[in-house]
Amino acid sequence: MKVVELRGFGLENLAVAERPAPKPGIGQVLLKMRAWSLNYRDLMVVKGQYNPKLKFPFVPLSDGVGEVAEVGAGVTRVKPGQRVAGTFMQGWIAGDLTEAKAKTGLGGGPEGVLAEQVVLDADGVTTVPEHLTDEEAATLPCAALTAWNALVTHGNVTAGDTVLVQGTGGVSLFALQFARLHGAKVIATSSSDQKLERVKSLGAAEGINYKQEPEWGEKARTLSGLGVDHVVEVGGAGTLAQSLRGVRVGGTISLIGVLSGVGQANPLPILMKQVRLQGIFVGSREMFEAMNRAVALHRLRPVVDRVFGFSEIRPALEHMQQGAHFGKICLRWT
Amino acid sequence: MKVVELRGFGLENLAVAERPAPKPGIGQVLLKMRAWSLNYRDLMVVKGQYNPKLKFPFVPLSDGVGEVAEVGAGVTRVKPGQRVAGTFMQGWIAGDLTEAKAKTGLGGGPEGVLAEQVVLDADGVTTVPEHLTDEEAATLPCAALTAWNALVTHGNVTAGDTVLVQGTGGVSLFALQFARLHGAKVIATSSSDQKLERVKSLGAAEGINYKQEPEWGEKARTLSGLGVDHVVEVGGAGTLAQSLRGVRVGGTISLIGVLSGVGQANPLPILMKQVRLQGIFVGSREMFEAMNRAVALHRLRPVVDRVFGFSEIRPALEHMQQGAHFGKICLRWT
Amino acid sequence: MKVVELRGFGLENLAVAERPAPKPGIGQVLLKMRAWSLNYRDLMVVKGQYNPKLKFPFVPLSDGVGEVAEVGAGVTRVKPGQRVAGTFMQGWIAGDLTEAKAKTGLGGGPEGVLAEQVVLDADGVTTVPEHLTDEEAATLPCAALTAWNALVTHGNVTAGDTVLVQGTGGVSLFALQFARLHGAKVIATSSSDQKLERVKSLGAAEGINYKQEPEWGEKARTLSGLGVDHVVEVGGAGTLAQSLRGVRVGGTISLIGVLSGVGQANPLPILMKQVRLQGIFVGSREMFEAMNRAVALHRLRPVVDRVFGFSEIRPALEHMQQGAHFGKICLRWT
Amino acid sequence: MKVVELRGFGLENLAVAERPAPKPGIGQVLLKMRAWSLNYRDLMVVKGQYNPKLKFPFVPLSDGVGEVAEVGAGVTRVKPGQRVAGTFMQGWIAGDLTEAKAKTGLGGGPEGVLAEQVVLDADGVTTVPEHLTDEEAATLPCAALTAWNALVTHGNVTAGDTVLVQGTGGVSLFALQFARLHGAKVIATSSSDQKLERVKSLGAAEGINYKQEPEWGEKARTLSGLGVDHVVEVGGAGTLAQSLRGVRVGGTISLIGVLSGVGQANPLPILMKQVRLQGIFVGSREMFEAMNRAVALHRLRPVVDRVFGFSEIRPALEHMQQGAHFGKICLRWT
């Protein structure tokens, strides 16, 4: 079967290779893969910025959707023919995150899913909403679940709240959509007025062009009255300082990414405004299932920027690196 | 000024009377009243089923909206000209309910607000969303806030959840609306197919005619898959037993009313399904303000069944007693 | 190997039998059992009051401790030689209770553990604190975990709180001990002054003889000032009505048992006092592990009433039925 | 009456002055002061590091205890003769912190309490546990309540948890005591082995000399097994980076002070360990009352380092500045 291997750090070291078809062991399932989505983490992994101890050759990517082709001994949760996504952390089924569970993230330490066939734990997959295309479904395991965990599981977003999302990457657009599902008002930032128009068409009430408004935190604060209730902080130069400016007293900042770093923020406002800065690291399978229920009920459609072919992983990652995308970048088997 | 007095238990003992115009004391405000709404509790009060120790003559009703006419010494929170509603419990500003706060419910022990002019604590009023008529605004203090407290503050309703509401009284319709605001799916019950059509037009996904389906709890369970996540239990003969049938393992039943009693329910399912049965007694002013923010953002409109005049309190209560209403019954000053 | 079988409902239908030694399958472990403890549920099971559809012969009992003798394919969590307890619900590892998880309770639907050797899921066992004897450790899976879930996981008991426990059965004494660990004040009830002396020596601040004080709920209310913060309701004739009398506005009643029924309680106080009536059905393995950590840190010792031999299950259950015990009734292999 | 005035930034600008005796207005109380305690914030205020816009002359200090000498019109909560403490934020009675409430902190913007007589809001005082001396009681409003809010209200500390406290200042010692009250295990740091002996005698299980162990975060992690559950972060050079090292996956760091800054911490571990970094800004009056209940029940005694006279505010602050104290520094009227 075909597989994409990283043979050393750097985009140039990605190559399509052949490996023997895997067999599902006890409690495992074999998936015939159909689609994948990229996360910024995948780019960091490939460039050696995520896990410097990676062993080569290494199959990248955490997010993929496929059809169950075969189940191993003792498996009753799923059956052949079902369309499922793998969970980001194979070991985080339910409950709180632990160190042991955190080490099971696909495509970061354990190998990922960018292969024709993949073996996963039967407990580490979940069916996906039927109305979604394969590519749309492939956007759920990391980006969507991170936004859900931030705003819903941990953030308890409520109708009437104001949520600030940064930029137009996958997590930010899912945060916008989930905030809207719960009746919250969304303020979005971008460096492009054109993208701000698009986020408004997705339901954002306000857009701030952070190039034109370097003090966008203050602007968000003003737009929201007493400060925003939740910030979904994806990171970038100096973003945390602005987020602390924008958030209300007693508000929450979900730290879900660090992209190019969040800059050196003075922690004093965390104390003086009694802010909760909550790290978010994707989520459990039970959260995934709760999210899927909401996605299915509302027939919510993830925003897909562009779909590449399986073997086009390198141009796909380069596309991500350019940062001009709006929503999720996906791959498709054929 | 004019005031409605209850001079003994019974609808026939309600009468319009004259009293001297009141003056706001220290920390108080004087409201010139414009509209009121009725709750089932008001009917119980009048009939002597709520507080047998009531002192006559007694001014009934908890819910009213008026204009601030004058403020007493030391008042800075509100100013003359503002349109405000009184809070149900004058002493419950924020935090958890306590026995002392619970004793400050208007129109139950302390006199109520069915008068031309009313003096309230400055801390016991809140401005109301501008898009609402006076009658609509008058529906918020008890019924709307009870539904908000049940589903949002205590119930943490989330997109994708299923909520079961009973009948078409004020709390049930607000629960429907607030559940929808948060992306939940609503199943409603009624004895009338015509009313079920109306709740569907308000956003309910399913309606169950409990006359035709005496096992409506089981029906709700089936419609929801694994059982409903939240039940807003308003009470009635045998309703709790059905609610326990319909609720999922680990679900919540908010007990917000007892109407004609909830019947004798076997408590075993509470244990075996690890159900949370949560009593809800209206809510605090801070909850009221959070609710208003959501109502204003979504320009949500309360469902008003019928509007009577100030002096028509008796026919208004009789209308409620007949139980054929859909939504809130209101009164208007002129 | 030896096993106790129930061959029909009734204590007289318990018999020691021989069965072939079991082998651990994929993902399972084989335990050589050392000790067991009884819960009231076991008595109900045997008498046909718990699950009328039981299939005979049936091995009873949910709670047991043994040594891992062998592990099946794919098992890495535990290894031979470790002393472990089975979890009450084999399928409730973490997260919230679901219907599927609730069906996996040992000795209720699935067979129990009163056998010389037992096969359990590798995920369905946990090591137990070293300072405990086998019998003491055997008291943890159901009674201790129920008390922990009620007061700690769901109840969030806090120093300065007042907790009311009923009687001197296993759950009540664990509730007393866990409440004390968290700095709460405990009021205990019993029909015996002698037992009240014993609960005081375990740390209860106050004891109420409910035979002498039929209005013990009112008494508890008075002793606590504004009402007790938590009641651990184990059930009995009319207990819930008294618990509702004793609990403070905004307090919690954990419904953990129904023993001889909790009587017909008027639900009005649940509403008027905004009480949370929380059903508790044992707990998850992650809760069990958190509890073990506390038990180990404080070298807490469960209260064992009496220890019978393996084959003395019938006299042991009869001893429970008489209701004169104080703490847990246990069995030991030899 | 006598009052201490700050007439410009700097310890040398503190002076005892005479002012007319104040009278309680509507809803206010007049206290005859008996004792005070110092917080690091007071030192920052005096040195101009807290509020650069202070208006001189300014009466410093947030924490004081006195006897109610007189009550203003409309006051029923307290009466003359009662011993009370002022609340740190006069406007934070209950519920969540808001910007408006946060602006009411005594001795920071509004004048403080270092005067012979002080007028406060009747809602802004609370009685204190009887077993405490005046100086001990004066330590509660800021330091004790901050520790309580961090560990109990927000942190939900539980028996078996491990709590890391830094140094031997007031908040850290209260955190140690409150953690112990709830059955948690405490690891304490200090630069002095002698002080580590003292914290052990107060109940700390482990002490780390951070001079000898610059990687004390790693050490705490090792001592606790999987990492500590809660860190009470009081700030200092590089402390946050060490705290992030010591905390477990999913753990909480309460940011309660910034002393000399918390250093530049890489925020990546917040994300990767899904840490909650929770700013804590003292607490509400209702939290204060809950804390008092626990303090009274356990007859807990605050640790007082040294007691100065009213007019010795300057040497008292200098003593604090030297940083050699263990527990709270207090002042007494005579």
mmCIF file with all atom_site columns, C-alpha atoms in Angstrom, chain A residues 70-204:
data_model
loop_
_atom_site.group_PDB
_atom_site.id
_atom_site.type_symbol
_atom_site.label_atom_id
_atom_site.label_alt_id
_atom_site.label_comp_id
_atom_site.label_asym_id
_atom_site.label_entity_id
_atom_site.label_seq_id
_atom_site.pdbx_PDB_ins_code
_atom_site.Cartn_x
_atom_site.Cartn_y
_atom_site.Cartn_z
_atom_site.occupancy
_atom_site.B_iso_or_equiv
_atom_site.pdbx_formal_charge
_atom_site.auth_seq_id
_atom_site.auth_comp_id
_atom_site.auth_asym_id
_atom_site.auth_atom_id
_atom_site.pdbx_PDB_model_num
ATOM 1   C CA . GLU A 1 70  ? -11.487 -5.060 8.746  1.00 0.00 ? 70  GLU A CA 1
ATOM 2   C CA . VAL A 1 71  ? -11.706 -5.415 12.491 1.00 0.00 ? 71  VAL A CA 1
ATOM 3   C CA . GLY A 1 72  ? -9.331  -7.296 14.766 1.00 0.00 ? 72  GLY A CA 1
ATOM 4   C CA . ALA A 1 73  ? -10.137 -9.827 17.449 1.00 0.00 ? 73  ALA A CA 1
ATOM 5   C CA . GLY A 1 74  ? -12.492 -8.689 20.163 1.00 0.00 ? 74  GLY A CA 1
ATOM 6   C CA . VAL A 1 75  ? -13.781 -5.604 18.335 1.00 0.00 ? 75  VAL A CA 1
ATOM 7   C CA . THR A 1 76  ? -17.487 -4.876 18.601 1.00 0.00 ? 76  THR A CA 1
ATOM 8   C CA . ARG A 1 77  ? -17.624 -1.046 18.646 1.00 0.00 ? 77  ARG A CA 1
ATOM 9   C CA . VAL A 1 78  ? -17.466 -0.626 14.868 1.00 0.00 ? 78  VAL A CA 1
ATOM 10  C CA . LYS A 1 79  ? -17.897 -2.839 11.882 1.00 0.00 ? 79  LYS A CA 1
ATOM 11  C CA . PRO A 1 80  ? -16.650 -3.041 8.324  1.00 0.00 ? 80  PRO A CA 1
ATOM 12  C CA . GLY A 1 81  ? -18.233 -0.514 5.995  1.00 0.00 ? 81  GLY A CA 1
ATOM 13  C CA . GLN A 1 82  ? -18.620 2.283  8.535  1.00 0.00 ? 82  GLN A CA 1
ATOM 14  C CA . ARG A 1 83  ? -17.057 5.636  7.797  1.00 0.00 ? 83  ARG A CA 1
ATOM 15  C CA . VAL A 1 84  ? -14.990 6.806  10.739 1.00 0.00 ? 84  VAL A CA 1
ATOM 16  C CA . ALA A 1 85  ? -12.412 9.371  11.747 1.00 0.00 ? 85  ALA A CA 1
ATOM 17  C CA . GLY A 1 86  ? -9.475  8.539  13.949 1.00 0.00 ? 86  GLY A CA 1
ATOM 18  C CA . THR A 1 87  ? -9.246  10.431 17.209 1.00 0.00 ? 87  THR A CA 1
ATOM 19  C CA . PHE A 1 88  ? -6.285  12.754 17.582 1.00 0.00 ? 88  PHE A CA 1
ATOM 20  C CA . MET A 1 89  ? -5.164  11.100 20.814 1.00 0.00 ? 89  MET A CA 1
ATOM 21  C CA . GLN A 1 90  ? -5.792  7.407  20.523 1.00 0.00 ? 90  GLN A CA 1
ATOM 22  C CA . GLY A 1 91  ? -5.692  7.010  24.294 1.00 0.00 ? 91  GLY A CA 1
ATOM 23  C CA . TRP A 1 92  ? -8.018  9.831  25.342 1.00 0.00 ? 92  TRP A CA 1
ATOM 24  C CA . ILE A 1 93  ? -11.462 8.244  25.361 1.00 0.00 ? 93  ILE A CA 1
ATOM 25  C CA . ALA A 1 94  ? -13.103 10.167 28.185 1.00 0.00 ? 94  ALA A CA 1
ATOM 26  C CA . GLY A 1 95  ? -12.436 12.025 31.393 1.00 0.00 ? 95  GLY A CA 1
ATOM 27  C CA . ASP A 1 96  ? -9.591  14.447 32.003 1.00 0.00 ? 96  ASP A CA 1
ATOM 28  C CA . LEU A 1 97  ? -6.388  14.592 30.035 1.00 0.00 ? 97  LEU A CA 1
ATOM 29  C CA . THR A 1 98  ? -3.441  12.810 31.629 1.00 0.00 ? 98  THR A CA 1
ATOM 30  C CA . GLU A 1 99  ? 0.208   12.617 30.693 1.00 0.00 ? 99  GLU A CA 1
ATOM 31  C CA . ALA A 1 100 ? -0.238  9.076  29.419 1.00 0.00 ? 100 ALA A CA 1
ATOM 32  C CA . LYS A 1 101 ? -3.176  10.060 27.242 1.00 0.00 ? 101 LYS A CA 1
ATOM 33  C CA . ALA A 1 102 ? -1.355  13.149 25.952 1.00 0.00 ? 102 ALA A CA 1
ATOM 34  C CA . LYS A 1 103 ? 1.441   11.003 24.557 1.00 0.00 ? 103 LYS A CA 1
ATOM 35  C CA . THR A 1 104 ? -0.867  9.194  22.167 1.00 0.00 ? 104 THR A CA 1
ATOM 36  C CA . GLY A 1 105 ? -1.322  11.996 19.618 1.00 0.00 ? 105 GLY A CA 1
ATOM 37  C CA . LEU A 1 106 ? -1.184  10.643 16.067 1.00 0.00 ? 106 LEU A CA 1
ATOM 38  C CA . GLY A 1 107 ? 1.452   12.075 13.763 1.00 0.00 ? 107 GLY A CA 1
ATOM 39  C CA . GLY A 1 108 ? 3.409   13.694 16.609 1.00 0.00 ? 108 GLY A CA 1
ATOM 40  C CA . GLY A 1 109 ? 5.130   10.817 18.406 1.00 0.00 ? 109 GLY A CA 1
ATOM 41  C CA . PRO A 1 110 ? 3.174   7.792  17.184 1.00 0.00 ? 110 PRO A CA 1
ATOM 42  C CA . GLU A 1 111 ? 3.045   7.687  13.400 1.00 0.00 ? 111 GLU A CA 1
ATOM 43  C CA . GLY A 1 112 ? 0.190   9.454  11.645 1.00 0.00 ? 112 GLY A CA 1
ATOM 44  C CA . VAL A 1 113 ? -2.443  8.523  9.126  1.00 0.00 ? 113 VAL A CA 1
ATOM 45  C CA . LEU A 1 114 ? -1.256  9.688  5.704  1.00 0.00 ? 114 LEU A CA 1
ATOM 46  C CA . ALA A 1 115 ? -1.358  6.228  4.191  1.00 0.00 ? 115 ALA A CA 1
ATOM 47  C CA . GLU A 1 116 ? -3.625  4.190  1.979  1.00 0.00 ? 116 GLU A CA 1
ATOM 48  C CA . GLN A 1 117 ? -4.480  1.958  4.908  1.00 0.00 ? 117 GLN A CA 1
ATOM 49  C CA . VAL A 1 118 ? -4.163  2.656  8.584  1.00 0.00 ? 118 VAL A CA 1
ATOM 50  C CA . VAL A 1 119 ? -4.543  0.547  11.726 1.00 0.00 ? 119 VAL A CA 1
ATOM 51  C CA . LEU A 1 120 ? -6.038  2.308  14.769 1.00 0.00 ? 120 LEU A CA 1
ATOM 52  C CA . ASP A 1 121 ? -7.467  1.277  18.130 1.00 0.00 ? 121 ASP A CA 1
ATOM 53  C CA . ALA A 1 122 ? -11.120 0.364  17.851 1.00 0.00 ? 122 ALA A CA 1
ATOM 54  C CA . ASP A 1 123 ? -11.648 2.746  20.790 1.00 0.00 ? 123 ASP A CA 1
ATOM 55  C CA . GLY A 1 124 ? -9.761  5.433  18.860 1.00 0.00 ? 124 GLY A CA 1
ATOM 56  C CA . VAL A 1 125 ? -12.236 5.998  16.038 1.00 0.00 ? 125 VAL A CA 1
ATOM 57  C CA . THR A 1 126 ? -15.657 7.549  15.807 1.00 0.00 ? 126 THR A CA 1
ATOM 58  C CA . THR A 1 127 ? -18.300 7.676  13.120 1.00 0.00 ? 127 THR A CA 1
ATOM 59  C CA . VAL A 1 128 ? -18.774 11.061 11.478 1.00 0.00 ? 128 VAL A CA 1
ATOM 60  C CA . PRO A 1 129 ? -21.944 12.982 10.533 1.00 0.00 ? 129 PRO A CA 1
ATOM 61  C CA . GLU A 1 130 ? -23.482 11.646 7.335  1.00 0.00 ? 130 GLU A CA 1
ATOM 62  C CA . HIS A 1 131 ? -24.092 14.969 5.634  1.00 0.00 ? 131 HIS A CA 1
ATOM 63  C CA . LEU A 1 132 ? -20.374 15.715 5.426  1.00 0.00 ? 132 LEU A CA 1
ATOM 64  C CA . THR A 1 133 ? -18.117 14.937 2.477  1.00 0.00 ? 133 THR A CA 1
ATOM 65  C CA . ASP A 1 134 ? -15.036 12.900 3.299  1.00 0.00 ? 134 ASP A CA 1
ATOM 66  C CA . GLU A 1 135 ? -12.844 16.001 3.223  1.00 0.00 ? 135 GLU A CA 1
ATOM 67  C CA . GLU A 1 136 ? -15.204 17.922 5.466  1.00 0.00 ? 136 GLU A CA 1
ATOM 68  C CA . ALA A 1 137 ? -15.300 15.030 7.915  1.00 0.00 ? 137 ALA A CA 1
ATOM 69  C CA . ALA A 1 138 ? -11.509 14.914 7.897  1.00 0.00 ? 138 ALA A CA 1
ATOM 70  C CA . THR A 1 139 ? -11.386 18.440 9.341  1.00 0.00 ? 139 THR A CA 1
ATOM 71  C CA . LEU A 1 140 ? -12.998 17.376 12.615 1.00 0.00 ? 140 LEU A CA 1
ATOM 72  C CA . PRO A 1 141 ? -10.450 15.411 14.696 1.00 0.00 ? 141 PRO A CA 1
ATOM 73  C CA . CYS A 1 142 ? -8.086  18.241 15.585 1.00 0.00 ? 142 CYS A CA 1
ATOM 74  C CA . ALA A 1 143 ? -9.246  21.723 14.545 1.00 0.00 ? 143 ALA A CA 1
ATOM 75  C CA . ALA A 1 144 ? -12.960 21.354 15.167 1.00 0.00 ? 144 ALA A CA 1
ATOM 76  C CA . LEU A 1 145 ? -12.521 19.444 18.407 1.00 0.00 ? 145 LEU A CA 1
ATOM 77  C CA . THR A 1 146 ? -10.028 21.985 19.714 1.00 0.00 ? 146 THR A CA 1
ATOM 78  C CA . ALA A 1 147 ? -12.540 24.774 19.118 1.00 0.00 ? 147 ALA A CA 1
ATOM 79  C CA . TRP A 1 148 ? -15.323 22.714 20.714 1.00 0.00 ? 148 TRP A CA 1
ATOM 80  C CA . ASN A 1 149 ? -13.249 21.857 23.781 1.00 0.00 ? 149 ASN A CA 1
ATOM 81  C CA . ALA A 1 150 ? -12.232 25.515 24.165 1.00 0.00 ? 150 ALA A CA 1
ATOM 82  C CA . LEU A 1 151 ? -15.657 27.091 23.832 1.00 0.00 ? 151 LEU A CA 1
ATOM 83  C CA . VAL A 1 152 ? -18.073 24.385 24.858 1.00 0.00 ? 152 VAL A CA 1
ATOM 84  C CA . THR A 1 153 ? -16.455 21.790 27.138 1.00 0.00 ? 153 THR A CA 1
ATOM 85  C CA . HIS A 1 154 ? -14.164 24.132 29.030 1.00 0.00 ? 154 HIS A CA 1
ATOM 86  C CA . GLY A 1 155 ? -15.560 27.531 28.059 1.00 0.00 ? 155 GLY A CA 1
ATOM 87  C CA . ASN A 1 156 ? -19.255 26.921 28.597 1.00 0.00 ? 156 ASN A CA 1
ATOM 88  C CA . VAL A 1 157 ? -20.161 29.524 25.964 1.00 0.00 ? 157 VAL A CA 1
ATOM 89  C CA . THR A 1 158 ? -23.639 30.924 26.436 1.00 0.00 ? 158 THR A CA 1
ATOM 90  C CA . ALA A 1 159 ? -26.103 32.917 24.349 1.00 0.00 ? 159 ALA A CA 1
ATOM 91  C CA . GLY A 1 160 ? -25.330 36.598 24.611 1.00 0.00 ? 160 GLY A CA 1
ATOM 92  C CA . ASP A 1 161 ? -21.608 36.073 25.211 1.00 0.00 ? 161 ASP A CA 1
ATOM 93  C CA . THR A 1 162 ? -19.054 37.764 22.988 1.00 0.00 ? 162 THR A CA 1
ATOM 94  C CA . VAL A 1 163 ? -16.293 35.591 21.519 1.00 0.00 ? 163 VAL A CA 1
ATOM 95  C CA . LEU A 1 164 ? -13.147 36.918 19.873 1.00 0.00 ? 164 LEU A CA 1
ATOM 96  C CA . VAL A 1 165 ? -11.527 34.731 17.200 1.00 0.00 ? 165 VAL A CA 1
ATOM 97  C CA . GLN A 1 166 ? -8.205  35.469 15.558 1.00 0.00 ? 166 GLN A CA 1
ATOM 98  C CA . GLY A 1 167 ? -7.612  35.082 11.853 1.00 0.00 ? 167 GLY A CA 1
ATOM 99  C CA . THR A 1 168 ? -9.212  32.631 9.478  1.00 0.00 ? 168 THR A CA 1
ATOM 100 C CA . GLY A 1 169 ? -7.445  29.361 10.159 1.00 0.00 ? 169 GLY A CA 1
ATOM 101 C CA . GLY A 1 170 ? -9.322  26.152 10.832 1.00 0.00 ? 170 GLY A CA 1
ATOM 102 C CA . VAL A 1 171 ? -9.724  26.437 14.599 1.00 0.00 ? 171 VAL A CA 1
ATOM 103 C CA . SER A 1 172 ? -10.811 30.076 14.407 1.00 0.00 ? 172 SER A CA 1
ATOM 104 C CA . LEU A 1 173 ? -13.536 29.389 11.853 1.00 0.00 ? 173 LEU A CA 1
ATOM 105 C CA . PHE A 1 174 ? -14.822 26.410 13.822 1.00 0.00 ? 174 PHE A CA 1
ATOM 106 C CA . ALA A 1 175 ? -14.798 28.591 16.949 1.00 0.00 ? 175 ALA A CA 1
ATOM 107 C CA . LEU A 1 176 ? -16.875 31.138 15.045 1.00 0.00 ? 176 LEU A CA 1
ATOM 108 C CA . GLN A 1 177 ? -19.346 28.472 13.958 1.00 0.00 ? 177 GLN A CA 1
ATOM 109 C CA . PHE A 1 178 ? -19.642 26.833 17.386 1.00 0.00 ? 178 PHE A CA 1
ATOM 110 C CA . ALA A 1 179 ? -19.999 30.209 19.108 1.00 0.00 ? 179 ALA A CA 1
ATOM 111 C CA . ARG A 1 180 ? -22.836 31.052 16.729 1.00 0.00 ? 180 ARG A CA 1
ATOM 112 C CA . LEU A 1 181 ? -24.508 27.679 17.366 1.00 0.00 ? 181 LEU A CA 1
ATOM 113 C CA . HIS A 1 182 ? -24.682 28.645 21.036 1.00 0.00 ? 182 HIS A CA 1
ATOM 114 C CA . GLY A 1 183 ? -26.080 32.114 20.413 1.00 0.00 ? 183 GLY A CA 1
ATOM 115 C CA . ALA A 1 184 ? -22.882 34.046 21.052 1.00 0.00 ? 184 ALA A CA 1
ATOM 116 C CA . LYS A 1 185 ? -21.766 37.174 19.236 1.00 0.00 ? 185 LYS A CA 1
ATOM 117 C CA . VAL A 1 186 ? -18.473 36.865 17.380 1.00 0.00 ? 186 VAL A CA 1
ATOM 118 C CA . ILE A 1 187 ? -15.767 39.429 16.721 1.00 0.00 ? 187 ILE A CA 1
ATOM 119 C CA . ALA A 1 188 ? -13.143 38.254 14.224 1.00 0.00 ? 188 ALA A CA 1
ATOM 120 C CA . THR A 1 189 ? -9.751  39.640 13.290 1.00 0.00 ? 189 THR A CA 1
ATOM 121 C CA . SER A 1 190 ? -7.868  39.358 10.027 1.00 0.00 ? 190 SER A CA 1
ATOM 122 C CA . SER A 1 191 ? -5.252  41.223 8.052  1.00 0.00 ? 191 SER A CA 1
ATOM 123 C CA . SER A 1 192 ? -7.567  41.253 5.048  1.00 0.00 ? 192 SER A CA 1
ATOM 124 C CA . ASP A 1 193 ? -10.814 43.135 4.590  1.00 0.00 ? 193 ASP A CA 1
ATOM 125 C CA . GLN A 1 194 ? -11.840 40.563 2.034  1.00 0.00 ? 194 GLN A CA 1
ATOM 126 C CA . LYS A 1 195 ? -11.509 37.765 4.577  1.00 0.00 ? 195 LYS A CA 1
ATOM 127 C CA . LEU A 1 196 ? -13.387 39.856 7.112  1.00 0.00 ? 196 LEU A CA 1
ATOM 128 C CA . GLU A 1 197 ? -16.276 39.971 4.660  1.00 0.00 ? 197 GLU A CA 1
ATOM 129 C CA . ARG A 1 198 ? -16.193 36.198 4.466  1.00 0.00 ? 198 ARG A CA 1
ATOM 130 C CA . VAL A 1 199 ? -16.209 35.720 8.246  1.00 0.00 ? 199 VAL A CA 1
ATOM 131 C CA . LYS A 1 200 ? -19.163 38.076 8.446  1.00 0.00 ? 200 LYS A CA 1
ATOM 132 C CA . SER A 1 201 ? -21.013 35.968 5.934  1.00 0.00 ? 201 SER A CA 1
ATOM 133 C CA . LEU A 1 202 ? -20.320 33.041 8.278  1.00 0.00 ? 202 LEU A CA 1
ATOM 134 C CA . GLY A 1 203 ? -21.998 34.929 11.103 1.00 0.00 ? 203 GLY A CA 1
ATOM 135 C CA . ALA A 1 204 ? -19.394 37.175 12.704 1.00 0.00 ? 204 ALA A CA 1
#
